[in-house]
Each structure stands twice: as C-alpha cells, then as structure tokens.
CSV table of C-alpha atoms and ligand atoms in Angstrom, one decimal:
chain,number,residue,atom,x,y,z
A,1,UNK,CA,94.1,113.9,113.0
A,2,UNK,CA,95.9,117.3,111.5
A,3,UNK,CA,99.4,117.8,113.0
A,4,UNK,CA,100.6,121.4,113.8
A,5,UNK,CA,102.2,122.7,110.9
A,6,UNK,CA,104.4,124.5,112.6
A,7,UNK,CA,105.8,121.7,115.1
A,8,UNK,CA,105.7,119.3,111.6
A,9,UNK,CA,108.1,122.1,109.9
A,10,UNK,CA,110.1,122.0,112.8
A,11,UNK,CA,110.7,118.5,112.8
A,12,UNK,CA,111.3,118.0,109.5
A,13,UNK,CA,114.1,121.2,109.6
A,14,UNK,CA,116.1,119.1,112.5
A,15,UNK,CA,115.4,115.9,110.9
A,16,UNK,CA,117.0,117.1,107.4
A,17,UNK,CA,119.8,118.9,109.1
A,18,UNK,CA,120.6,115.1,111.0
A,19,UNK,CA,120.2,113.5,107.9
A,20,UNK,CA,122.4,115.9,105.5
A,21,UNK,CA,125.3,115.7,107.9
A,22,UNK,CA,124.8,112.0,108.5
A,23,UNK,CA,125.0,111.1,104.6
A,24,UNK,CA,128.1,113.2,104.4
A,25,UNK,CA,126.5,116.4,102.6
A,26,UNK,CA,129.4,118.9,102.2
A,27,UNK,CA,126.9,121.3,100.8
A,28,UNK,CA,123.3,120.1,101.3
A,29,UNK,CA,121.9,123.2,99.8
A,30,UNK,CA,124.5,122.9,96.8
A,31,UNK,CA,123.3,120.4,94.3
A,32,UNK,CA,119.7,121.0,95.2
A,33,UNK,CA,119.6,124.5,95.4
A,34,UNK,CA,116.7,126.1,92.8
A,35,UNK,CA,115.2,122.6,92.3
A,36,UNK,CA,111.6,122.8,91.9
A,37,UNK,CA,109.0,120.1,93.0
A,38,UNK,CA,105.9,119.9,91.2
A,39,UNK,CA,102.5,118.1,91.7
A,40,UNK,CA,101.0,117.0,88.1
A,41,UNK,CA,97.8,114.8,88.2
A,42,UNK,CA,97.8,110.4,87.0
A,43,UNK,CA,94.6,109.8,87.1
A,44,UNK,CA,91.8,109.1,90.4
A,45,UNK,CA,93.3,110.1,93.5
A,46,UNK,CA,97.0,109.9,92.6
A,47,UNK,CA,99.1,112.4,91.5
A,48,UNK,CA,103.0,112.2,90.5
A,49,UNK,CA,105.5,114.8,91.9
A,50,UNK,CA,108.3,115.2,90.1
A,51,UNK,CA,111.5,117.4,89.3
A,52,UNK,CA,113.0,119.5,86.4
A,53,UNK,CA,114.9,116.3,84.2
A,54,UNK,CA,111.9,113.8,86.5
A,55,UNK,CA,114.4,111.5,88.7
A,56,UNK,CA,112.7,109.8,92.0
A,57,UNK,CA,109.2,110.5,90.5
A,58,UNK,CA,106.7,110.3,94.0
A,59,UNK,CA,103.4,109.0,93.6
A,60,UNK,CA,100.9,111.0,96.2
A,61,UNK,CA,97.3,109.1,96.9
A,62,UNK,CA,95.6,111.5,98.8
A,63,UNK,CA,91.7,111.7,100.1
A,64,UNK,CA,89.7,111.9,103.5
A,65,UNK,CA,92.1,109.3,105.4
A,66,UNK,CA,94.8,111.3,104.3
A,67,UNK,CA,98.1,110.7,102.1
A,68,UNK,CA,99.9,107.3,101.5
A,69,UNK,CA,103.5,108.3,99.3
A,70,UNK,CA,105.3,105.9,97.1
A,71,UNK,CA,108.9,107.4,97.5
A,72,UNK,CA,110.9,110.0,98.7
A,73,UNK,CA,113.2,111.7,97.1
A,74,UNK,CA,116.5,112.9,98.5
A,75,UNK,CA,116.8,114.1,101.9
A,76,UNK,CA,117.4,117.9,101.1
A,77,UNK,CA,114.3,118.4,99.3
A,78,UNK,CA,111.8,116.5,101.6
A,79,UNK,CA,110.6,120.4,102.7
A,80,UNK,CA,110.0,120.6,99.1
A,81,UNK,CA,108.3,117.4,98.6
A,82,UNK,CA,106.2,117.8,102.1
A,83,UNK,CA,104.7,121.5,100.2
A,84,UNK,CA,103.8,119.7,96.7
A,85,UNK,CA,102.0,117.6,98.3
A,86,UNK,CA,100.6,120.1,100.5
A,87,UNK,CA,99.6,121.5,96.6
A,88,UNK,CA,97.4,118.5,96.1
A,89,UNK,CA,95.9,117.4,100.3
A,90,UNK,CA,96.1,119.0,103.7
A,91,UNK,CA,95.5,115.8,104.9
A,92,UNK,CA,98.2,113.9,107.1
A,93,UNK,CA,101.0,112.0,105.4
A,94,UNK,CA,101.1,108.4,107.0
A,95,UNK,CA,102.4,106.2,105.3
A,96,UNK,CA,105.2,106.0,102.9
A,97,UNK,CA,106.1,103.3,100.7
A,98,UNK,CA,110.0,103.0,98.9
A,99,UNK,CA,110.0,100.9,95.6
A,100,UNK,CA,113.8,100.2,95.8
A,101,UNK,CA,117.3,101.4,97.7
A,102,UNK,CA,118.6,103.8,96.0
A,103,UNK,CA,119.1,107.4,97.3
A,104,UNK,CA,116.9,109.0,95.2
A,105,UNK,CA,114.2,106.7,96.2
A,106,UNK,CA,115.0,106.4,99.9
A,107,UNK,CA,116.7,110.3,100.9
A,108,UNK,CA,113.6,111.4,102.2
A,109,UNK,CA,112.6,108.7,104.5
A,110,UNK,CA,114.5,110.3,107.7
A,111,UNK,CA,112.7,113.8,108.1
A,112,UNK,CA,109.5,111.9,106.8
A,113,UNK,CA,109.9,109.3,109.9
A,114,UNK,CA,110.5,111.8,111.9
A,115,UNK,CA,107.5,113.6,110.7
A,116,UNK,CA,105.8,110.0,111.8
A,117,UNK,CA,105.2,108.8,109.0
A,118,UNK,CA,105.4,105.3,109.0
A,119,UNK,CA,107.8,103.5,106.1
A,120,UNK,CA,107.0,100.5,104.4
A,121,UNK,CA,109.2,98.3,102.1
A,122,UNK,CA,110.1,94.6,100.6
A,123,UNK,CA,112.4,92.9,103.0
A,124,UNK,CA,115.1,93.0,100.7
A,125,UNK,CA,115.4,96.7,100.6
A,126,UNK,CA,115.8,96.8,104.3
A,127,UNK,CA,118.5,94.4,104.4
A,128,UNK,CA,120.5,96.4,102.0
A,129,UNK,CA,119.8,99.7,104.0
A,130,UNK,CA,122.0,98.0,106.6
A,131,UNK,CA,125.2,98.8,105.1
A,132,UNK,CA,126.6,100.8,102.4
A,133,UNK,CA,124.9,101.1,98.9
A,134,UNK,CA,127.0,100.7,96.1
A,135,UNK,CA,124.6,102.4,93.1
A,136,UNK,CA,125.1,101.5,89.3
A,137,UNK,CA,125.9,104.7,87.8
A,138,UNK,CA,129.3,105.4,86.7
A,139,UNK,CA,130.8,102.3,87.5
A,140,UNK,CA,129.9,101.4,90.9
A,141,UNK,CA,130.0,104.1,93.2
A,142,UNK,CA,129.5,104.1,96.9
A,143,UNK,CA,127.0,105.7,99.0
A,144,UNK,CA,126.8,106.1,102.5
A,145,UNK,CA,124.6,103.8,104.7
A,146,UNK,CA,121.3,105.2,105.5
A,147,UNK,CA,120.4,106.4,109.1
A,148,UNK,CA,119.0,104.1,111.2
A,149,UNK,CA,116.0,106.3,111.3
A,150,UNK,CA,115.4,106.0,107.6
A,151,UNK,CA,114.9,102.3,107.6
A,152,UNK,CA,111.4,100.9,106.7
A,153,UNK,CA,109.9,100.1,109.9
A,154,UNK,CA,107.4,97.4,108.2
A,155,UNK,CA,108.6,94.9,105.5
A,156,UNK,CA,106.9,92.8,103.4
A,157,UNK,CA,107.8,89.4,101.7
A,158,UNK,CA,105.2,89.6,98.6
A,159,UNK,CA,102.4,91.6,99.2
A,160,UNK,CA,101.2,94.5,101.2
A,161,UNK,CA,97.5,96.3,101.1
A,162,UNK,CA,96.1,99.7,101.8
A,163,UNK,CA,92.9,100.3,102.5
A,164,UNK,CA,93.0,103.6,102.3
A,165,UNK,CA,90.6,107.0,100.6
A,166,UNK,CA,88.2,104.1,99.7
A,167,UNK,CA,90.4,101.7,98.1
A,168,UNK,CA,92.6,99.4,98.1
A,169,UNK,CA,96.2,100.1,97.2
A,170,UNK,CA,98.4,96.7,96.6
A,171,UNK,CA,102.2,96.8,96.4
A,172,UNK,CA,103.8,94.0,95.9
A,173,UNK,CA,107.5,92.1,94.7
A,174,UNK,CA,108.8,92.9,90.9
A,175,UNK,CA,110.8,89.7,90.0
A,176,UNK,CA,114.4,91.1,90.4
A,177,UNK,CA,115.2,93.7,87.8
A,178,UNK,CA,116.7,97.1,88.7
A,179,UNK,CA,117.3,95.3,91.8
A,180,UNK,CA,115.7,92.4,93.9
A,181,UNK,CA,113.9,94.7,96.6
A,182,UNK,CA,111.6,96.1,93.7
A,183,UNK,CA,107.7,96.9,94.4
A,184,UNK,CA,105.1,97.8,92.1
A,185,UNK,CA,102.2,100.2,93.6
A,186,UNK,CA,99.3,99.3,91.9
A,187,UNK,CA,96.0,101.4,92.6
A,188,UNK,CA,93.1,99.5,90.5
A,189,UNK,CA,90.6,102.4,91.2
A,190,UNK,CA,92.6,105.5,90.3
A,191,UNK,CA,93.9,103.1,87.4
A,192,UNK,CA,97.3,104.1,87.9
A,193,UNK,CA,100.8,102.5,88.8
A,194,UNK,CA,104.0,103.2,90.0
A,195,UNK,CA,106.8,101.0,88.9
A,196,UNK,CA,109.5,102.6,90.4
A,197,UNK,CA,112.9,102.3,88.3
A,198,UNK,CA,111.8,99.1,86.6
A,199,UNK,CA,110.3,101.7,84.4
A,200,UNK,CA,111.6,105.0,83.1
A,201,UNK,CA,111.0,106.9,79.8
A,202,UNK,CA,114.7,109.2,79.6
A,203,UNK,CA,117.0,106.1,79.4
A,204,UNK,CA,118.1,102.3,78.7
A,205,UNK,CA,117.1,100.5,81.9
A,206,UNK,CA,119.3,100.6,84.7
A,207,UNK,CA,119.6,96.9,85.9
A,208,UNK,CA,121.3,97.6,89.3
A,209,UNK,CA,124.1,94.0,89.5
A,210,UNK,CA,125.5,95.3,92.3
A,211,UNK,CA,121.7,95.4,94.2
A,212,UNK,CA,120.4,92.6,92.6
A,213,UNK,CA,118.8,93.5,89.1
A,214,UNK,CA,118.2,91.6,86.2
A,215,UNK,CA,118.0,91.7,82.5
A,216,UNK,CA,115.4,88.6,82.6
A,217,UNK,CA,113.5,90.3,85.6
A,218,UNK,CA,113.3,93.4,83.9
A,219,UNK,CA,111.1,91.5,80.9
A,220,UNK,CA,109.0,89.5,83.4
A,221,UNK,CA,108.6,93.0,85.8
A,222,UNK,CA,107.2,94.6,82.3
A,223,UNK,CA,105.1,91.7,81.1
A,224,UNK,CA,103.7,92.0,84.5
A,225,UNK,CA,102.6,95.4,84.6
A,226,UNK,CA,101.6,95.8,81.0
A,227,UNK,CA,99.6,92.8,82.0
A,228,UNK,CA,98.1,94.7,84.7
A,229,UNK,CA,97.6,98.1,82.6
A,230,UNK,CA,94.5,98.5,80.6
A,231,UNK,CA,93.5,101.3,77.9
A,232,UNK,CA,93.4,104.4,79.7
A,233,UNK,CA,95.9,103.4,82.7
A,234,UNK,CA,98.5,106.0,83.8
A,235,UNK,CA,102.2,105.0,84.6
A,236,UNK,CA,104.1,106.9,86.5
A,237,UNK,CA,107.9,106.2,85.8
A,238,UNK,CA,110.7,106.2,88.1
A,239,UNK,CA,112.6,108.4,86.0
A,240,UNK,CA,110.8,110.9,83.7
A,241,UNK,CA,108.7,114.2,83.3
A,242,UNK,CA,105.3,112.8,82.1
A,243,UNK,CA,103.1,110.0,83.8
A,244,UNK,CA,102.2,108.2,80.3
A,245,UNK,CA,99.8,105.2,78.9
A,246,UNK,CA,100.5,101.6,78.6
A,247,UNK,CA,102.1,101.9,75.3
A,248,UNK,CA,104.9,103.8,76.8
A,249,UNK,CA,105.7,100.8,78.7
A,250,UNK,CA,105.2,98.3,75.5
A,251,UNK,CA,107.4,100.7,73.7
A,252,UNK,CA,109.7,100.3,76.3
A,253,UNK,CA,109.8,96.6,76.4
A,254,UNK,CA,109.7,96.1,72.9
A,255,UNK,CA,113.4,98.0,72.7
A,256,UNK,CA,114.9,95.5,75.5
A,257,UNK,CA,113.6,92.9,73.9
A,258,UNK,CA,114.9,93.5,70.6
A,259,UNK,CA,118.3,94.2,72.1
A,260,UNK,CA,118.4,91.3,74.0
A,261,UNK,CA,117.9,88.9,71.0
A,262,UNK,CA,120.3,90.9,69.3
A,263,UNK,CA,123.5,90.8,71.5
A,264,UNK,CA,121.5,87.2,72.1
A,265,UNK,CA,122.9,86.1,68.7
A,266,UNK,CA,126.1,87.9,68.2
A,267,UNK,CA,126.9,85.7,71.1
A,268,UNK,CA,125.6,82.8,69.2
A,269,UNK,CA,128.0,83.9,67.0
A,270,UNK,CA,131.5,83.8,69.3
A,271,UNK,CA,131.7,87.6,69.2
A,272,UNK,CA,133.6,88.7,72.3
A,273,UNK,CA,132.0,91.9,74.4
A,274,UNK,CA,134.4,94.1,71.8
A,275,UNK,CA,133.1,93.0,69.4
A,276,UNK,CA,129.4,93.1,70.6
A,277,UNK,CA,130.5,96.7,71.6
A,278,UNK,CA,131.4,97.1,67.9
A,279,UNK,CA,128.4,95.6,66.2
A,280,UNK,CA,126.3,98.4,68.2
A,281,UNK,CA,123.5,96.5,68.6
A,282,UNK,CA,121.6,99.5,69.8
A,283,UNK,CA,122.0,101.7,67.3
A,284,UNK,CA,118.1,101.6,66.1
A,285,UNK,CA,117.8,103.2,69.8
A,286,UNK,CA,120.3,105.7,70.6
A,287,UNK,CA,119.3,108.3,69.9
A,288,UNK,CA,116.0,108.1,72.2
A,289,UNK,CA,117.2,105.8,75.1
A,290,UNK,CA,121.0,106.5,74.8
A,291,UNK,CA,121.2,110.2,75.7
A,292,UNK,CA,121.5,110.0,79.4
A,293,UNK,CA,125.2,110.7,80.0
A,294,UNK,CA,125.3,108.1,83.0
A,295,UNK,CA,123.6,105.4,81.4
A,296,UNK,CA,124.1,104.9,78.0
A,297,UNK,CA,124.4,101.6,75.9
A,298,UNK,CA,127.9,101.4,76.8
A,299,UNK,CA,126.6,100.8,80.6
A,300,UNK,CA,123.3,98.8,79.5
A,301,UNK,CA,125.4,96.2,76.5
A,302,UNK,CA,127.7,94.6,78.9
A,303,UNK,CA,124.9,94.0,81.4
A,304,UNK,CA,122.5,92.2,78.9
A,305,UNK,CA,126.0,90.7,77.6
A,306,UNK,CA,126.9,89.4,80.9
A,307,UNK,CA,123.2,87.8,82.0
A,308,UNK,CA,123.1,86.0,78.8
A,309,UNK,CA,126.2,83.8,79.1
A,310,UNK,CA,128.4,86.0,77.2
A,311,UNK,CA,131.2,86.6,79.3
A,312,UNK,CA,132.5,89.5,81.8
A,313,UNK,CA,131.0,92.4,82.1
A,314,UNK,CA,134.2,93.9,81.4
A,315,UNK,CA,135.6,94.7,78.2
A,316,UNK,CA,139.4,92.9,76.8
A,317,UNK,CA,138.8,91.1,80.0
A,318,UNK,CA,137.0,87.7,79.2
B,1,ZN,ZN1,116.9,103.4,91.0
C-alpha cells in the first residue's frame, strides 16, 4: 500500500506541532534547528540514520514489504527522519521498534503513530512511559511524560519477530543495563545489530539507575551480542557516527571490564568513593571514553562504585 505523501506530510506536521507543545518545547525549532539527518549503509537491507555528533542512531530495514524502524529520534526532527529514509525506500513505514525510554529514542513515536505506524516495545518501557522520565545525564533531570499517543501499542516480555523483506528480524530483552526495558534488534541476514544505548562508541556507558540499568547487565548485554556477532557483522550504536565491527564492541567491553575490577579492588581495599575518585581508576581511558561533557568518569565511577558494594553513589556521603 503507498500512502499519499501529501496527506502523510500533513499528518506528521499536526502530529509534531501536538507533540512539541505537549513535551513543553519553548522553541521546537531552537535546539534542532540546522540539524542534518543522514542515511549511511550497515550492511544487507539495513541502514543507520544518524546525526552530526550520532545521538538516537535509527536503524532502517527497508525492502518490498516496506520499512520496519528501530527508533525514533526526537519529535522535532521526525520530518527529517521520515525524508532519510525516504533516501534509502519509498516503501511504507509500518512498524517501529524503540530499544529503550529515553527521549532521544522515543521523541518521534507521536507523529510516527500518527503516520500509522504501529510501535513496538519491551513491556518495561511502556510502563515507564506512563509517568515522568527522570534521564541520567547531569544528575537526574526530569522529562516530561510522553503523550499518550507515543506509547508502544504492542509490548513484548522476551521476544518479538519480524517477518519482514524476506527475513526474519528478532528483538528481544538485554539483561538490565542502560536500563531494564532494553532490546537488542538483531537481523541474522543483513548481519547487522542494533543495540540501542547498551552500546555506544563517543562515551563511558550510561547505566541509567534511575530507569533500571546495570553495571553487571551492561557485561552480560555485551557478552551477549559479541556472542551473537561474527567477522564481518555491523553494529550500529546508540550513540555514535559510524556503524562499526565486532571489535568495536570487544573494545568496548574490555574497558568496563577493566574498570570494574579496578574500583573492584580499591574497594577490597576500604577506599571510600573519594578516594576511588582520587585513585582515577580510568585514567588508561579518558581520554577516548571520557570526553563527553555529560558523561564522563566522574558520572560512570560512582555507578560502578555503587553496584559493587562500595557505598553511595554520592561522594563525602557514605
Ligand atoms: Zn539512552
């Protein structure tokens, strides 16, 4: 079925418009204004869009039965996000899956329902949909609940197929690591995968506490997918300009790992989160994971910190 481009602009227009002033946009056109979407090729029928700085990466599957997403970006730029894909298929977008909550995941899932495209999502990520997100960066800040009509309309407790463009497309549950609604798209054919934010190649993870996230899921989300990945598998990341290889994401491991064991012993050792602080037991890694000015180690230490036993997240407050 091809929809009328016209009416489908329309709707979207209104359906942004509604969604701006319902998320509390002073200036929807503001912070967005110049961005640029582009389409770059993963591998088979997948392709990732992404953005200048790559935050909210979107996979795109696209063939005959037309286009299954994996994310949506924010609200403002779904016109954007609607003509990259239109760079890649005509074909109709119907179906949309979100790997986790937060805004730049979810912001485009009003004007793409009302486009009728139909929203798919882990049960968890509904529930949290259902009142205010509180997102990790700078300490906890609030975001406003998501319209009604940006809610997943089918949720899944495990698994969920596609069988879609002539293969089948399995997303399924992360064990809880940037937060505990996470889903993995894996598309065996195209040899690709989408991890969401589990994954990203511009910072220290983000392991969302306030959504559910976990330093120990985060390793067992990894093993997972590295287990899953083979030689010449592309990985698109939640956060990041390139869709890269398997060793990206063993790289990536590899540095939480050694982190881990590291604060692991200085709090073998009685050291309090100061003094963990003060050890710097990321310093090997700073200067390629620790450059993102909203998640750096100070945000990541006291998480890992925290999870294994050593005290509150907070610093001089044990
Ligand atoms: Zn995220």
């Amino acid at each position: 079925m091809t929809r009328h481009p016209r009416l489908v602009a329309a709707a979207l227009t209104a359906a942004c418009i509604v969604v701006a002033a319902a998320a509390g946009e002073q200036n929807p056109g503001g912070r967005f204004a110049g961005v640029e979407l582009t389409a770059v090729p993963a591998a088979g029928n997948v392709h990732m869009v992404t953005r200048p700085g790559g935050g909210g990466n979107v996979g795109v599957f696209a063939g005959p039965d037309g286009v299954l997403l994996v994310d949506s970006l924010f609200a403002p730029l779904a016109e954007r996000l609607i003509a990259a894909v239109r760079t890649v298929s005509d074909g109709e977008i119907r179906f949309l899956i979100n790997t986790h909550v937060h805004p730049d995941h979810i912001g485009g899932n009003g004007p793409l329902a009302a486009a009728d495209v139909l929203i798919f999502a882990h049960d968890n990520l509904r529930v949290r949909m259902l009142d205010r997100l509180r997102t990790p960066r700078r300490g906890g800040g609030f975001s406003p609940q998501p319209a009604a009509g940006a809610r997943p309309v089918v949720t899944y407790n495990d698994t969920v197929s596609f069988h879609l463009n002539g293969e089948e497309v399995r997303a399924f549950l992360a064990p809880p690591a940037h937060t505990d609604g996470d889903t993995f798209v894996h598309f065996p054919e195209s040899d690709v995968l989408h991890l969401g934010d589990v994954f990203r190649t511009t910072s220290y993870p983000i392991i969302d506490v306030y959504n559910g996230g976990t330093l120990a899921g985060t390793v067992e989300a990894l093993e997972t997918a590295i287990g899953l990945a083979g030689p010449d598998t592309r990985v698109i990341p939640g956060h990041g300009v390139r869709v890269v290889g398997r060793d990206a994401m063993v790289e990536f491991l590899d540095m939480i790992v050694d982190v881990r064991d590291r604060v692991h012993d200085l709090i073998s050792e009685g050291r309090s989160l100061d003094e963990v602080m003060a050890a710097a037991p990321t310093a090997h890694y700073d200067a390629r994971w620790g450059q993102e000015a909203t998640w750096t180690a100070n945000d990541f230490v006291p998480i890992v910190y925290h999870e294994l036993g050593g005290g509150s997240l907070y610093r001089g407050n044990e």
